[in-house]
Amino acid sequence: MAVDLRELLDPDSTAVLTMELQRGVVGDLAVMPHLRDAVEAENILPHTADLLRAARRVGARVIHCTAMFRPDRAGSPANTPFTAAALKKPVTLSVGSPAVEVVPELERAASDLESARMHGMAPFIGTDLDPMLRAEGIRSVVATGVSVNVGIFGLVLEAVNFGYRVVIPTDCVTGLPADYAADVLTNSLALLATRVSSAEIIQAWRA
Amino acid sequence: MAVDLRELLDPDSTAVLTMELQRGVVGDLAVMPHLRDAVEAENILPHTADLLRAARRVGARVIHCTAMFRPDRAGSPANTPFTAAALKKPVTLSVGSPAVEVVPELERAASDLESARMHGMAPFIGTDLDPMLRAEGIRSVVATGVSVNVGIFGLVLEAVNFGYRVVIPTDCVTGLPADYAADVLTNSLALLATRVSSAEIIQAWRA
Amino acid sequence: MAVDLRELLDPDSTAVLTMELQRGVVGDLAVMPHLRDAVEAENILPHTADLLRAARRVGARVIHCTAMFRPDRAGSPANTPFTAAALKKPVTLSVGSPAVEVVPELERAASDLESARMHGMAPFIGTDLDPMLRAEGIRSVVATGVSVNVGIFGLVLEAVNFGYRVVIPTDCVTGLPADYAADVLTNSLALLATRVSSAEIIQAWRA
Amino acid sequence: MAVDLRELLDPDSTAVLTMELQRGVVGDLAVMPHLRDAVEAENILPHTADLLRAARRVGARVIHCTAMFRPDRAGSPANTPFTAAALKKPVTLSVGSPAVEVVPELERAASDLESARMHGMAPFIGTDLDPMLRAEGIRSVVATGVSVNVGIFGLVLEAVNFGYRVVIPTDCVTGLPADYAADVLTNSLALLATRVSSAEIIQAWRA
């Protein structure tokens, strides 16, 4: 397994993706308190921060996948029950506002990249994430962030459909309720990705 | 709700998608008996057949999203645990073989379209499904087929990310285990799509 | 013809795209003097500014398609002779620098959108332009900017392949040499798009 | 140069693409006699056949990019002057008909792949070509076929935007008029791709 992880996670061709780990989603400006609480209860941010630090040390690229909206919501379709409900409230993840920033716990570095989107529920379709990964010669992506319900499921699924291999550090992702998130990892994501702990990934990079 | 469904499902801009309802997946040539058994136990095929009949009657387009592979597997990446395992066995959904055919219960019509893929786990990325839908002026898609674990989840997620509105007739989709599939509909798909019964859709088309 | 243009250019479903009309491409910070000179000689900016003003007046969306690069060029592949040559020089269209700004002649408005890219030679593939257009219900795009040699040709071709109808105000685009640009419009773009003058478009919007 | 070509055209990561070299486009069932005549006059088919033979010998993948239409034209938008004109005539490249077949001069092999499309004017957007190339580990594509006016220009541009490096054997492509096609190669495609003769490519594979 250690050998497999080393090949699968070769720093030259691996990128760690953070999914919506933004102040307005899981940080101090979070509008969905339950999700932020789950992130806190499970130490998602400390685990992910450790992983990102290790990634930067070995030269694996870090890319923050973020969501943001214009105040007039131009460019953002309201084509789901989730977004239709969000429409009734003022825009919270406003382009250029503090809420869209990556949470400070992740100690964003100058070498980190960002792929932002104003539409949809996952980070690949209709964004620059795939060209960014291709330009960097990436073949494997490590999925961290929220939520296993939709965003992480979407990231993993889209990544697979774009030809990438996916690794999920299960202590760096969460969803609601907690037992449902665990079921998704077991019954769906296990078919699509390799599940490990962040410690195993860091260990593979030390070898 | 009836009014919403009628607008959401306007036949001129609605397409019913069947996901992998093929002989080699859920029919007589199925290699995954558990999935086929679930489909049988829940009457997925009779419900879906009724829905397709009604769709064709009102002029809503029917599109079969299928999976197939070349015997030499060229064009099909083995980038997931699922496909890596499948690689150890001979190709079952071979291009041009009976296994890839849409199951006869759906009474495929000449007006039905098909979008086939040799890669990935969902029907939009890297296929002609989106251009096909756009050419037909489609704005809403109805998701039927398998599985809620991956394929249907993927279809719904990708459709949403491509800007479509999605309706799920819950009696036309299934996954394993059955209670997990129900949880996915409640905790994930409810955020992305409108869930109804096939009878409600047929009723909306009669209005 | 006037009737066709009015339907083709219905403000509710039309967007005017500007292609790389940035200070570092055709403005005061331009590094390719020949292109900037051609733009000046043919009054491309005044014509385009008039068109954008008219578009905003009738409510047609304006979207600026821009190119930019990180100083470390991460995310930007060097896969063409053009970019390989550019690599030998310092980055000129640096993210966040004045060079990437839309030229002041276009009087950028708050209602204008922007789709930026760090890769490739055209504005659709691997960017948010298509989701942006879909979210706004756009069916026709008007192509302005540079260059007919590559960027405008690419914009028109990609737009067509994404299902849009394209209109080219020939006095709002240019390339080098000038007679080659004219040949491209005649022998290639005429097959893909409707060619008119910006005055005809403005006239259609007045009707 | 020889060294560059050898790296650029490593058979393990190179695919030769044929663009619309079909019986109904450039063969015995061609409806556009001028294009077929140009192809004949310039020996495009013999040159390309030699190239494909050499490619198959060294293990470089051959992929035929084809166009076809349903008799009812479902899935095919009429969003350009070219297709609007084609609509007035019966469908010639009908799915499953002899006209869509690759011309016999190319001696299609079982190891050849095919990426078919029913929309647009180029082979990547909304098709399985990119996933097919990625699954095969392709990094460079060799462009052959028709026409330099639109289809080949589109193939090259889209390939570049998807991150591939492109090589054009100039004796394996053509357009109309002949001098315009030469200008396109000089003033546009030279920026995007490496131009050589098919003999140079075959020579590089022999080294």
PDB file of C-alpha atoms in Angstrom, chain B residues 61 108-114 132, chain D residues 68-76 91 93-95 118:
ATOM      1  CA  ARG B  61     -37.186  13.945 -26.116  1.00  0.00           C
ATOM      2  CA  ARG B 108     -36.839   2.107 -27.766  1.00  0.00           C
ATOM      3  CA  ALA B 109     -38.336   4.336 -30.482  1.00  0.00           C
ATOM      4  CA  ALA B 110     -36.761   5.774 -33.621  1.00  0.00           C
ATOM      5  CA  SER B 111     -37.195   9.246 -32.138  1.00  0.00           C
ATOM      6  CA  ASP B 112     -35.073   8.324 -29.109  1.00  0.00           C
ATOM      7  CA  LEU B 113     -31.478   9.556 -29.133  1.00  0.00           C
ATOM      8  CA  GLU B 114     -28.432   7.907 -27.578  1.00  0.00           C
ATOM      9  CA  MET B 132     -27.356  17.138 -28.069  1.00  0.00           C
TER      10      MET B 132
ATOM     11  CA  MET D  68     -22.538  12.497 -39.290  1.00  0.00           C
ATOM     12  CA  PHE D  69     -26.189  13.417 -38.949  1.00  0.00           C
ATOM     13  CA  ARG D  70     -29.457  11.723 -38.128  1.00  0.00           C
ATOM     14  CA  PRO D  71     -31.989  11.887 -40.961  1.00  0.00           C
ATOM     15  CA  ASP D  72     -34.243  13.964 -38.670  1.00  0.00           C
ATOM     16  CA  ARG D  73     -31.187  16.105 -37.761  1.00  0.00           C
ATOM     17  CA  ALA D  74     -31.947  15.749 -34.059  1.00  0.00           C
ATOM     18  CA  GLY D  75     -28.917  16.744 -32.011  1.00  0.00           C
ATOM     19  CA  SER D  76     -27.536  18.939 -34.789  1.00  0.00           C
ATOM     20  CA  VAL D  91     -28.851  14.866 -45.117  1.00  0.00           C
ATOM     21  CA  LEU D  93     -23.610  12.227 -44.117  1.00  0.00           C
ATOM     22  CA  SER D  94     -26.331  10.049 -42.671  1.00  0.00           C
ATOM     23  CA  VAL D  95     -25.506   7.972 -39.575  1.00  0.00           C
ATOM     24  CA  MET D 118     -23.282  15.442 -34.957  1.00  0.00           C
TER      25      MET D 118
END
